[in-house]
Structures are given as structure tokens and as C-alpha cells.
C-alpha angles and dihedrals in degrees: 000000000000115000123202123177145063117317091240094056105108092204091060097034110024092188087069091077095125120065119165092182095062094069119066147149124234136153093002096308140085120243131201117196109206118220102174092100111192095041117135098207143350143200132191142207125209094190105055095273100312089118132012134199119241116274109273132194114265118276131172095235130021119206118210128190112264095230099056094106095047097090131111088234092074109112094183139057123247132014120299134172130192114201128192121194124199120213126185091251104022147022125225136173137206128204117208125187 
């Protein structure tokens, strides 16, 4: 197999499925910078897979409301996001803490 792409692209290098630098907080909102270039769509979960957003068309950066983790339903500490990307021929996920 020939691989071409950045070392943090999970489609090219599946072992790169954890990227702490992709998830951030700025201007009162969370941001997730996608690096699985070539994906057709994505969805995310803010509660370890209990619930997922609808599948959305690919975008470089996703903006998430800054108050999403301020609920009594949170059973964990900190902010975590689980992202799944859908490719025409494969599916991959990334866990960010």
C-alpha cells in the first residue's frame, strides 16, 4: 500500500486516531479542526457515544457552543469529543480529550 498525506490524517495513518491539538476553545466556543482530509461527512458525540449529531458535510473546522459541557448529565470531568468521519470506502473515528 502506498500512503500519501500528512502523518496526522487518520485515513492515511489510522494509528493517528488521537489528536489533542484538534480540539480547542476560543471566543466562547469550542472548535474542532478536522484532519481526515478526503472524508465525505462527519458526526460527533460530546458524551462518549451516548448520542451523536446528524451526519454533516465535511468542513475544515466545526464550531460548538461553549456551554455544551455545563450540564448535570455529564458523568466525566473535562471536555471530550468523539468524531467519526465517513469516507466513500471506509469509516474512521478520532477521540479527542
